Amino acid sequence: MILEYKILRDVNSPDDIKKLNSDEINILCDELRNEIIEVVSKNGGHLASNLGTVELTVALHRVFSSPKDAIIFDVGHQSYAHKLLTGRKESFATLRQENGISGFMRPAESEHDPFVTGHSSNSISAAYGIYKAKSILDGGSAIAVIGDGAMTGGMAYEALNNAGAKKGNFIVVLNDNKMSISRNVGAMPRAFTKMRNRKGYHKMKFAISTFLLKIPLIGKPVHNFIFSIKELFKRIVYKNNIFTCLGFNYLGPVSGHDIEAMEQLFTIAKSYNRPTLVHVVTTKGKGYAYAENSPKDYHGVSSFDIDKGKDSVSVKTYSDIAGETLCDLAASNKKICAITAAMTEGTGLKTFATKYKSRFFDVGIAEQHAVTFAAGLASGGMVPYFAVYSTFLQRGYDQILHDAAIANVPIKLLVDRAGIVGDDGESHQGLFDVAYLSTIPNVNIYSPCYYNELKKLITDTSTKKELSVIRYPRGCENKNFDGEINGDCTVLSHNGDKAIITYGRIFSNAVEAQKSLENTDVIKLNRIYPIGEEVINLLSRYKEIYFFEEGILSGGIAEHIACRLLKKDFKGKYSVNAIKDEFVGASTIQSALKKYKLDTESMIEIVGK
């Protein structure tokens, strides 16, 4: 496909696009969009955000010199065009595939990716650190490209506060594709914005400043007086925005699809010896009608037909069941409320948000705040459920420990995407929540395998005065067990002296494996932590125990139980299959389960030896 492109086929590094004229640049942008749409339609991925940043990425690479100048895209789901322009066009078809290139920035892939990305709101911190290192060592700029959504994360403001207090050529590009940060009203502000954004204005300002400072004795006082009057007048006309208050020079807003205008502002930003924020306004989904009209629906997509768009027919997932259950509870209990961190659709809360507006809270990309906010709601008498992906809950560890667990505040955490999630790769796998949550006293962790069990757990915990965590996987149930699931554990007994013990999604794999195994019981942990004494007593009678855990080995439930059995002087065989000291890359869920021997066939092979 690449060879069919007129311009993109010959672009092998950012230096190549610096040589192109305006017509060629426009063709290149069209070709970048076509390639992104083509590959994402087959592999899935983040579509709307990447289509919106094509011209922005081109302009950045024309003005700056990567990798000497470090460009960090926040979250990284804006970086597809960047990958295509930095020597990865031939491998772009492997995007988000097993052993292929990542959907986010990865330094292991290219010197043009200066930092690992995947979670939001960290770009300014990382870029500022890289900038300070460059200023001490070999020189160069650092540019953080952050979306307005990521600007809802508190870490971004911590970094702005730190960077704004210092001199230096540090640059933040705000990719604003949803809201206006500060609204200028009237003809005068528009005129001044137009003037200030012209290169000639800034050249004239620097020339006057240089001239005045060369005049002996009176030059500096006159210079300071004139520019203090200018700043005062500017504040009256524009009023301050949060960025100028934090010490940043503010440029913009400018269209994120006007390459020439962006190049002018980026060039101006490079000339300052102070932190600068360039405000760029883009359209999510630009160039693909389906994505432009429904940017939320085309943010993250599975494979689709380019001509027809996404298939609107979908099957119910664990996320949908969680949302439906909360709606049912809220209908009869006015204390039930739901919280999301900018993931309303992803966590199944869209209907709840519509039906119970006063009890639905989208706090933005602010998981730390969400946990403490939930603790505040619970302390005030509400029953809050915070629905959050496992990989993003990691950010709220301190708040769970300090703001909820110490006082045993009964918040409820619905931990979505627990376990292996597939093609988003290392930064999004939900493999760590059990290990870190089980270090905190007063936390009760549940891991349902089936929809009816998830419904029951959400319903039951709504009346319990405990800090409850209900974790469930991405996708749909694999229903193959119709028995009762009650108590701390469920036992499928064949009166064997071997036992498979597990929890969550892969219990269904153990159910299938048992059909091909002799002398083997299957034990499902329903409440996986804390571990009841009856579970340890039950396991103590087996000669061989095989623990299969879809999570990290270190600190996992298998290790907790091993420690408890050791204290019981257990003499039998104890085998553990879990994720051992590594990050799990992109692949299909089934492929990853097979690789880590958590699928049915592996269970049969291991236990049947």
Steps between C-alpha positions, in 0.01 A plus 500: 500500500781744590649475149173629354537832680654787309672676791488271804691225320810722493476629857739303715576754772375840619776669300330391179184700566699821556579498127140483381303793358147589614327294230709195584428549870126498434534179300708347781230580756237330285723195462568483874126504567434232240764271648377550855141424400608198296705339777265582788205361303682165500681500836283723713650787695454866585360663190335839563782640714765406243309638204471830685875541552635437150578862407614574855752215484628610160543860619688388811743291298556782250595750771676278751771240444416164653667321673721791615177680582287258700130486410274319747137432411285470811335159542664417169173439316584810295827357368408294190601772252819548701580130458443518125734799469779356712608191309219260591278522196602153377409342835189709557277217377604305812354769728370350828569146379701234679869577443397813306536868579315649795196725482687736733848651518771247587872592518588137418344556156671821397733775616220737403288368790673657801266364768255214564141622474163337561347677799399863482615830648868410544644659184581840650687343794696268273575765237612750761735243651642421157534871426694562822728206420561636150576847636768350726642260241473533122232763437173479315134567569229285651138528394202352683191451283206467735129480423237702681366174645837417654508851644231388745764288675658664804851387413498736201452799730769384739738502204378837369549649846856368514602589144338844493721630779821456300657658194580297191364393164252239623188460284155355565256454211139485614305295246154637563240293320201554722494820701638852502736582784439875492243670280598831341202725431475798263699655217795632700604168651470333159715770346765475770501120478556523126779753550671313783503178305695653213869441487562867407341621822736296712803604292403865550454446874844341535661777291350777717601317815860457379524867394375636831726281709807636313427862607720588798341586834141562389460208258415228747250709708324614180494141371350368821241779517384453139471123529326515837239729339471253210445208738243696698311593183516142377354374828217752476415397142557126525469439870732238646450134430626218717814451291621858526424492871727196529786683326458381141503722196175427317476484119179431316247376447592384151337249267657157537436437132682811373860383469644839404337673798621232740853516360505876565393456862739209563784709358406786730479263796852377422630856526387560856716441805197423712245220517242533224161342439369486145123456484402294193138429413437175309203293385493140622445259214604758239475365146277197570132596514391224737767595752442876465128457565545260794848557646416320826389187314819504292745574780596137550367252244516137400536407133233649274393551139639835378209564264228407749661609825475317830245224547235642732393154615684388811472226759478568870821510698589492868508881486144511368378261771665711771331814368160332471524365854584842641199645317273233652633571850475878457132472409412390854791646699565873469835461673651307208726719287759436230840658429717482190835650408413610145396147399118514500451280193798274566379404847137448398360806679342682205143405597560577867634844404178571309249359750661620823678823410514633856664179620749461217842661520760517223803646674729505196826310474556525873499157662660625822230760545231247404595265785509774764182655357335158537623485860344841558170389350500186716584702809202717420265201487501407130592161348754591231620261229814615318526313168857508374735294287746295701800662333378851593408414859873462565512879531262494795697266727587763761143628512359148547744442783493839672158648422286187503660197664639654819154612611336204323286731286266271300573614146440253216751456219385338175831401345440451129750345253655287777748244372637480148340755267668421168628735233549822698807332647717554805359825632139380500514143634301463822746266667605690811182598686475185715865519603489862613145502640568195714769694686235734645305407817119522491483439123269218385571376146256300287554360152188371320518274198141527376245775449257373764783490751599858416140615548477321835826648627406857405160454663639340816776756552250788474382416853834401650694748714830391348754627249413274208695435182327307220735424212390359165654447156467668165243357262231234542439206728575141399206337671563133574396459864144517634562412864474723804782741572482594865727559797875554489554216253320259272616137471438272203583177675593169344638378832848528357832552673599764241353849489499779246446831679431824318270802482340734249471437128728198478276301734308414181823354357541288813141375467580380148834351605339297777299309239824352366670440835462222751523526877487883481280752680457862395482776759392852411579785738197731510636742755863486410625718784512482796538125486273321747633231731249253357670530159839417648356205692334374180823518300705333772345161427623481139820328393546722194384858453522686168435872520425684175495877541436761230714758672853578606666225706677724748250597766219303338244282677701185418787636710267599785353149511844339475607694809188394689544135400863509609388608846262202495801277430359395162710215352341457160591634156419866436530625141432856386439628147485881491674791326861488614686834526422641156268737320259334259514639147232540237324191368155349503370402843488134405854504368627656823310252717654216302850652520478524878340155533168626632284345227308171523754294306788617718307415815437148371865460405639628832257325736485178301874430506 
